[in-house]
Short mmCIF file of N, CA and C in Angstrom, two decimals:
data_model
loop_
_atom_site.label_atom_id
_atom_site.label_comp_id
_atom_site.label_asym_id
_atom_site.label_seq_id
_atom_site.Cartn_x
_atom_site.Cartn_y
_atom_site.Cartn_z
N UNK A 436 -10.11 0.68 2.25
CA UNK A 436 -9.89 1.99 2.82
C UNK A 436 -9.03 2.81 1.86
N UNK A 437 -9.15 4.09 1.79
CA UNK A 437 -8.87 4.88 0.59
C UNK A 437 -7.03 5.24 1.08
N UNK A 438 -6.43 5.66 0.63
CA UNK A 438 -4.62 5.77 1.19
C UNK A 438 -4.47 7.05 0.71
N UNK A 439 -3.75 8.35 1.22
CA UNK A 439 -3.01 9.04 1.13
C UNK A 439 -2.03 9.26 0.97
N UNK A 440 -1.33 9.65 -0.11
CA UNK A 440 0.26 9.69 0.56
C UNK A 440 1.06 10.87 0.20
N UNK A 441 2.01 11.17 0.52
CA UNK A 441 2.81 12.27 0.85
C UNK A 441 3.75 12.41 -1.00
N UNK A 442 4.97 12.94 -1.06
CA UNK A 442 5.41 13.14 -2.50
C UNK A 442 6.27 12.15 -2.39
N UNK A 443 6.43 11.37 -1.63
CA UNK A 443 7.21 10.22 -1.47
C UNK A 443 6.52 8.78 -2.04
N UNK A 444 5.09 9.21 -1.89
CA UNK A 444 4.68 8.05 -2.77
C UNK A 444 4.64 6.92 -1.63
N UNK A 445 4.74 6.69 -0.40
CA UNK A 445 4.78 5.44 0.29
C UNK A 445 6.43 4.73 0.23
N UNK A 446 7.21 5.23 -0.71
CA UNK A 446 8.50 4.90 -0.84
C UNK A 446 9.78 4.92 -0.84
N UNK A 447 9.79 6.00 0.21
CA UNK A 447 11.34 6.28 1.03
C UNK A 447 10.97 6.51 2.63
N UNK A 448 11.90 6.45 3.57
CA UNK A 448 11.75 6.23 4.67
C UNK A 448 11.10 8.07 5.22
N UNK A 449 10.42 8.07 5.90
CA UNK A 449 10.12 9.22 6.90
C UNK A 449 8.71 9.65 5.34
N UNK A 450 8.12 8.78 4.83
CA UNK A 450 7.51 8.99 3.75
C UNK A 450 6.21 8.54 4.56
N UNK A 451 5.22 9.26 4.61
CA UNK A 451 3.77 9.47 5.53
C UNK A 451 2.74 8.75 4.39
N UNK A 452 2.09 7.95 5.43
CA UNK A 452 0.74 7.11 4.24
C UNK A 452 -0.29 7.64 5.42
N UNK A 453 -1.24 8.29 5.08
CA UNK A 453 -2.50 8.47 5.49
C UNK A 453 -3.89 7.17 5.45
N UNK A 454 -4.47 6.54 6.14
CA UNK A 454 -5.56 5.85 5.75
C UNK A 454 -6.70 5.94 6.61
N UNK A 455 -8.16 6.35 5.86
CA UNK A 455 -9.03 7.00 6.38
C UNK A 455 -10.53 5.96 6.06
N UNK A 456 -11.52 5.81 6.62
CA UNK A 456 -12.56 5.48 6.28
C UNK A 456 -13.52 5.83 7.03
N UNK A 457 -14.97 6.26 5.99
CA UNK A 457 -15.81 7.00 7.19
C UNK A 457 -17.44 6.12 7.25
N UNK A 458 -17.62 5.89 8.40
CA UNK A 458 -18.57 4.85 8.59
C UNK A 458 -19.94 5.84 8.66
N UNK A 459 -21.65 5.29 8.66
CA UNK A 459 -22.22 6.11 9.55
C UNK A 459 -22.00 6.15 11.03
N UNK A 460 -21.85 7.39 11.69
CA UNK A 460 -21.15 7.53 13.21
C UNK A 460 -20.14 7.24 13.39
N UNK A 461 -19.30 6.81 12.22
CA UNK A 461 -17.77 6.15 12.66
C UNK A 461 -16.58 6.76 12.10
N UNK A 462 -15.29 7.33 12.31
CA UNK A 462 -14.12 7.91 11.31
C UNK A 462 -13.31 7.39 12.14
N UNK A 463 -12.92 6.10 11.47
CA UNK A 463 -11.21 5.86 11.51
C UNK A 463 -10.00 6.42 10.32
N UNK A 464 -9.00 6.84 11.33
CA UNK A 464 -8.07 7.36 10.65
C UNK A 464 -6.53 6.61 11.36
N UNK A 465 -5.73 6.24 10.57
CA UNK A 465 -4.23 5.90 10.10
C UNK A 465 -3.50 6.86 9.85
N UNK A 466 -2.07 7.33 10.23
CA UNK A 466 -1.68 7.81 9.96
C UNK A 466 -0.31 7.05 10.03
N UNK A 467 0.54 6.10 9.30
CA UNK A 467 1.82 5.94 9.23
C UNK A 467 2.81 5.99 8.30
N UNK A 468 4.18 6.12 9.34
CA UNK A 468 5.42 6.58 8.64
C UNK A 468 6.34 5.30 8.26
N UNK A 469 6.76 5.86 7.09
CA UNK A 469 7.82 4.85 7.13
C UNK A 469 9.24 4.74 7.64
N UNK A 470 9.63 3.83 8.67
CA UNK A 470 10.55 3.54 9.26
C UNK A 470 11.86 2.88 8.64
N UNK A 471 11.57 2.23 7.63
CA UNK A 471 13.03 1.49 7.29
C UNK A 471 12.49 0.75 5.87
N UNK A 472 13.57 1.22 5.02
CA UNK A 472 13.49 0.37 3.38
C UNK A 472 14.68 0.10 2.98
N UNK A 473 14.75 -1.14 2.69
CA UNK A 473 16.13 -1.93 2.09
C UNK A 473 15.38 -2.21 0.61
N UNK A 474 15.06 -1.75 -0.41
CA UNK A 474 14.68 -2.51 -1.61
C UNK A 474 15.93 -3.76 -1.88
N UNK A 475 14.82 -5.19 -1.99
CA UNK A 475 13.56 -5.24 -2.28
C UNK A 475 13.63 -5.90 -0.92
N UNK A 476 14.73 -6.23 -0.06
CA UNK A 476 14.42 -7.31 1.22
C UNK A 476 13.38 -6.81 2.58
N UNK A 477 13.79 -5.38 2.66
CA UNK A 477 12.61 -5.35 4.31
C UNK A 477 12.29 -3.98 3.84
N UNK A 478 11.05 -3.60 4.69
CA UNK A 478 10.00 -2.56 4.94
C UNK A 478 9.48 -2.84 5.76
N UNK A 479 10.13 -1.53 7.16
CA UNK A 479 8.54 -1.57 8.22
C UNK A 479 8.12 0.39 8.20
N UNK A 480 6.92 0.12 9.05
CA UNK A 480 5.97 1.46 9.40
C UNK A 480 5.75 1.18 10.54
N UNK A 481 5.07 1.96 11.06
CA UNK A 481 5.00 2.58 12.15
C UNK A 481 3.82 3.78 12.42
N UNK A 482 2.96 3.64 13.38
CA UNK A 482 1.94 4.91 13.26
C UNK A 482 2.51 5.99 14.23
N UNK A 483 2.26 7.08 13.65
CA UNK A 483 2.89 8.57 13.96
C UNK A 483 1.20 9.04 14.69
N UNK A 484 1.51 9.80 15.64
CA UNK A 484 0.26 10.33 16.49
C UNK A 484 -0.42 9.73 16.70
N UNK A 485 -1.64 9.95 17.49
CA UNK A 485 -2.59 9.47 17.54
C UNK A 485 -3.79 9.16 16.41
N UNK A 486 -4.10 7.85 16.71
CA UNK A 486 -5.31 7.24 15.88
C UNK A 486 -6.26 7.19 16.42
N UNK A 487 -7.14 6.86 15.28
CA UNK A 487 -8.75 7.10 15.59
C UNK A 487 -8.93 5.38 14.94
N UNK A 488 -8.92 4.46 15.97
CA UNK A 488 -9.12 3.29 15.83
C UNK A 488 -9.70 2.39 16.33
N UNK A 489 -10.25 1.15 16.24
CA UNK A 489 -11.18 0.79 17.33
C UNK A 489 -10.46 -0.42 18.05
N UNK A 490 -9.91 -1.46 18.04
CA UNK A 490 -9.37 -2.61 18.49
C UNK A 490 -7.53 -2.18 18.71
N UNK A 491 -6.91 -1.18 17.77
CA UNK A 491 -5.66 -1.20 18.11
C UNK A 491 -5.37 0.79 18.72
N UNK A 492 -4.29 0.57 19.48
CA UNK A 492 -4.15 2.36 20.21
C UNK A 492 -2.84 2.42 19.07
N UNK A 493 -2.09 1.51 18.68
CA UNK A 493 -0.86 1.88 17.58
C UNK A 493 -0.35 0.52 17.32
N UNK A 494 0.53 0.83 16.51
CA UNK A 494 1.30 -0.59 16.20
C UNK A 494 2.48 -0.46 15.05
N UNK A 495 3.67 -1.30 15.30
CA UNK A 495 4.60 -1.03 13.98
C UNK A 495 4.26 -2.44 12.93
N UNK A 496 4.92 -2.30 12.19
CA UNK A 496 4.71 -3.46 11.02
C UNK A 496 5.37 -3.70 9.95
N UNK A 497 5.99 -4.70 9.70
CA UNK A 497 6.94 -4.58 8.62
C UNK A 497 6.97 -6.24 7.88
N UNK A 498 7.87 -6.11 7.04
CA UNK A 498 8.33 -7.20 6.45
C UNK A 498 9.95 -7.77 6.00
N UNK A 499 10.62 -8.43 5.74
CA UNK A 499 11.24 -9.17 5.38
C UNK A 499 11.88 -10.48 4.49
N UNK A 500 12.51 -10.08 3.43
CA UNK A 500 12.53 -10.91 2.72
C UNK A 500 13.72 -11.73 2.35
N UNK A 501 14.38 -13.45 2.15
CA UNK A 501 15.66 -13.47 2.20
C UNK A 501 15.20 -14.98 0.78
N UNK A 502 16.89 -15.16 0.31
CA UNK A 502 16.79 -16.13 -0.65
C UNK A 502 17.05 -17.55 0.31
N UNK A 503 16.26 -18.41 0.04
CA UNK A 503 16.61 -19.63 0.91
C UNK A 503 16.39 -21.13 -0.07
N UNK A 504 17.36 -21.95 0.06
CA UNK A 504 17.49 -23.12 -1.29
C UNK A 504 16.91 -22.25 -2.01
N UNK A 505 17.25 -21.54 -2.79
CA UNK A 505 16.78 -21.26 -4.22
C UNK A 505 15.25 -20.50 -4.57
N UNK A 506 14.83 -20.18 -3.34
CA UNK A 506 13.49 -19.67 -3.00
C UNK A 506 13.57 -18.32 -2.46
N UNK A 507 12.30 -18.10 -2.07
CA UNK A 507 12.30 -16.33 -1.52
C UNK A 507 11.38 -17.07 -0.19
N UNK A 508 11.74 -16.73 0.91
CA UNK A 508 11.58 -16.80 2.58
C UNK A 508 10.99 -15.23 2.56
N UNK A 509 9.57 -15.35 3.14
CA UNK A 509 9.24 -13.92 3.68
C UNK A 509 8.57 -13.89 5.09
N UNK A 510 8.96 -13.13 5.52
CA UNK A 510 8.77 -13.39 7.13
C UNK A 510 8.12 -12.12 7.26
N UNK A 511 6.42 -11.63 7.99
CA UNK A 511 6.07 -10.60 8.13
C UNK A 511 5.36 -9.90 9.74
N UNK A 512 5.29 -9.25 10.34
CA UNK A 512 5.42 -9.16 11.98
C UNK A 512 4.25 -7.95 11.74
N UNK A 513 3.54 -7.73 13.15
CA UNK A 513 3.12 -6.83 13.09
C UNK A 513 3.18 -6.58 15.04
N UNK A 514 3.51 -5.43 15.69
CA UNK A 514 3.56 -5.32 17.28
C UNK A 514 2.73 -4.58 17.21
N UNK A 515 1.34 -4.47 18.16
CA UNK A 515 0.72 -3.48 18.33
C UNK A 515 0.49 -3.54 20.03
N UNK A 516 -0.02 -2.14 20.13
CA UNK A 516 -0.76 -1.67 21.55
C UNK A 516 -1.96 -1.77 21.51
N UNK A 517 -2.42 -2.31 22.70
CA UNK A 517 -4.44 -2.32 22.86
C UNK A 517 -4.55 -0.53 23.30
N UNK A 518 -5.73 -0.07 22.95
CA UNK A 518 -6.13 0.84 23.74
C UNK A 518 -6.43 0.64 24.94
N UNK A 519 -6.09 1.83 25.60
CA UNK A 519 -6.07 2.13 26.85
C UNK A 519 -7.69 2.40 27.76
N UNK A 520 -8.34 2.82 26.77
CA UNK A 520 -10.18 3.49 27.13
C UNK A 520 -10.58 2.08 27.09
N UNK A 521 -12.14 2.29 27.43
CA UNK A 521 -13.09 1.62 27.60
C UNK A 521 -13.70 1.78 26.27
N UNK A 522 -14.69 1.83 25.58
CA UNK A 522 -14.92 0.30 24.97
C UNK A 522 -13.99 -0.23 24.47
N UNK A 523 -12.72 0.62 23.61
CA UNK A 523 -11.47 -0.22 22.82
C UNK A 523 -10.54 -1.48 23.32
N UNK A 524 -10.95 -1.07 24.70
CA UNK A 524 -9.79 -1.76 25.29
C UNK A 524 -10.72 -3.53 25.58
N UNK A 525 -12.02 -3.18 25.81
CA UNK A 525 -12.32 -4.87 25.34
C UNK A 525 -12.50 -4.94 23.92
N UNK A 526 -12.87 -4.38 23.13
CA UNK A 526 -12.66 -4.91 21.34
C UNK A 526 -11.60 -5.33 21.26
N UNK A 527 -10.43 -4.61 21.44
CA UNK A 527 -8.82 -5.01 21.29
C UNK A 527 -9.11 -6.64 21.70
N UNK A 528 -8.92 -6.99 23.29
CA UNK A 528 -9.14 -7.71 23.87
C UNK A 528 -9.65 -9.20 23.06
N UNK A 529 -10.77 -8.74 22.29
CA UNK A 529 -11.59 -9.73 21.40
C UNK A 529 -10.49 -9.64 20.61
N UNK A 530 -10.62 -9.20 19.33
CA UNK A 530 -10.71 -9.13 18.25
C UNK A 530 -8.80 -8.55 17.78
N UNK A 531 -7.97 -7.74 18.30
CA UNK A 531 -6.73 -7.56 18.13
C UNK A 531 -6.36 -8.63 17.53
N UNK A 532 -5.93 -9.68 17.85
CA UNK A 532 -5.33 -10.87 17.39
C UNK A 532 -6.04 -11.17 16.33
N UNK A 533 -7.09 -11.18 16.12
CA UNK A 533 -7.66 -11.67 14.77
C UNK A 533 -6.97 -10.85 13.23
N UNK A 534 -7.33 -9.70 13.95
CA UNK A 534 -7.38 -8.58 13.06
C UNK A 534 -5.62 -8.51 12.62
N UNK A 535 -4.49 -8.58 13.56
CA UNK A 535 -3.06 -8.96 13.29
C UNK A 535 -3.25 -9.91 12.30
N UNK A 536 -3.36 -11.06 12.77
CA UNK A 536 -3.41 -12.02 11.47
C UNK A 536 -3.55 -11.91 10.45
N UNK A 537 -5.49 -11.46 9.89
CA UNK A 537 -5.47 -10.51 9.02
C UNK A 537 -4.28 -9.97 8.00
N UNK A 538 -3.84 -8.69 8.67
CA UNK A 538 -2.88 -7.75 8.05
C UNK A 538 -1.90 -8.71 7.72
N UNK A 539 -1.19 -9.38 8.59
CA UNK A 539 0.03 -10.28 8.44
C UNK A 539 -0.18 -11.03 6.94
N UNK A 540 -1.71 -11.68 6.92
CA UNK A 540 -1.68 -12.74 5.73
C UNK A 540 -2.14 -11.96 4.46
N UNK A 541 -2.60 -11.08 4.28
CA UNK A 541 -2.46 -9.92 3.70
C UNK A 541 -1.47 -9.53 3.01
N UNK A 542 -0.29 -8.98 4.11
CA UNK A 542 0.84 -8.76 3.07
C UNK A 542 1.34 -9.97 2.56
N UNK A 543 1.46 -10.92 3.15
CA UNK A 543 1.99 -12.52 2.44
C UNK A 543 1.09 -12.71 1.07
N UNK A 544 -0.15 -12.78 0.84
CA UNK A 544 -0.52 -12.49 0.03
C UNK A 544 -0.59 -11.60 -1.00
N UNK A 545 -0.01 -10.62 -0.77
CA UNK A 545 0.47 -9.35 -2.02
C UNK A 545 2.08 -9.55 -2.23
N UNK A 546 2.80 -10.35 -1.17
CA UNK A 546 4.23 -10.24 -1.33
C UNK A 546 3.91 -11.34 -2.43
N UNK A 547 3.39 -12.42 -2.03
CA UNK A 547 3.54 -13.98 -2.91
C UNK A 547 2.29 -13.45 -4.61
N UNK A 548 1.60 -12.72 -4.75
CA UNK A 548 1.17 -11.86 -6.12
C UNK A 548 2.03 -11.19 -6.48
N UNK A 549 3.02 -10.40 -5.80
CA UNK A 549 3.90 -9.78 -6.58
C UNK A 549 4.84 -10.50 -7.22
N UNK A 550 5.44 -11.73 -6.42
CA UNK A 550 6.73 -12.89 -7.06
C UNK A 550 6.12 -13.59 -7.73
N UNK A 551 4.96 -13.68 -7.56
CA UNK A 551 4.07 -15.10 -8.79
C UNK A 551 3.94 -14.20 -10.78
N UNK A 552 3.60 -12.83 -10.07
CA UNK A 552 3.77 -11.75 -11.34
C UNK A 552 4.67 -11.89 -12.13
N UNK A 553 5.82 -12.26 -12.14
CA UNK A 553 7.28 -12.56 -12.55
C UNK A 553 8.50 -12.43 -12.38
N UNK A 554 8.50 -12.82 -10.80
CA UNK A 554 9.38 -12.35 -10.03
C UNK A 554 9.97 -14.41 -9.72
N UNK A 555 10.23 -14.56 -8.86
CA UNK A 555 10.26 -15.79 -8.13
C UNK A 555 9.79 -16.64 -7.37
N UNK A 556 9.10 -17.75 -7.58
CA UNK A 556 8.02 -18.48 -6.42
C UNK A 556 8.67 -17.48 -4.93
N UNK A 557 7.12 -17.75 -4.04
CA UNK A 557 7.85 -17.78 -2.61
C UNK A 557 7.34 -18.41 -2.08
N UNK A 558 8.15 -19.24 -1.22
CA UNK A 558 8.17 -20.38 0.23
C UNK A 558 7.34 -19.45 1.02
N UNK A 559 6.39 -19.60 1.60
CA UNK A 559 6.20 -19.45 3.08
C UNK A 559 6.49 -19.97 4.20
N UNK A 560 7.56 -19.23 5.38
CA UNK A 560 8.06 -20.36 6.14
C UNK A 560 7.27 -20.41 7.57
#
């Protein structure tokens, strides 16, 4: 999905990421803010207004990072809301939880490419 972002670049807090993709018959749209940055230990977001989504109505999401024996511990969360309508609200139903996971192993996977780059192994705990 293609990303937007504001002059902030995705990288100070109240800094807006747009994410859009257009299906045939279909436009989902993202719109979140950023809520909280400690470089390099935590980052979460948060979606601002309403979305155009099919399994989630919103959700925040962040990450966390700490030194543990000599390692990097990253711990990553995501809370969301089901939609409230009909059909979303059984897709959610299905498929929400899948789709969390997803995102979750996702960022673990770009956090643990970024420390393997030349940064510091990371533990997954």
């Amino acid at each position: 999905m293609p990303y937007e972002f504001d002059a902030k670049q995705g990288r100070g807090v109240g800094s807006v990421i747009r994410i859009s993709e257009r299906f045939p018959g279909l436009s989902l749209v993202v719109v979140e803010v950023m809520t909280e940055r400690t470089p390099p230990s935590r980052k979460t977001w948060k979606t601002r207004g309403p979305q155009r989504l099919l399994i989630l109505e919103s959700y925040a999401i962040g990450f966390e990072t700490r030194a543990v024996n000599g390692q990097t511990n990253a711990q990553v969360y995501i809370d969301y809301q089901l939609p409230c309508a009909l059909p979303g609200r059984w897709l959610g139903l299905l498929f929400a939880g899948f789709y969390a996971r997803l995102c979750v192993f996702c960022m673990l996977d770009d956090a643990r490419s970024h420390f393997l780059a030349g940064a510091e192994p990371l533990a997954m705990a």
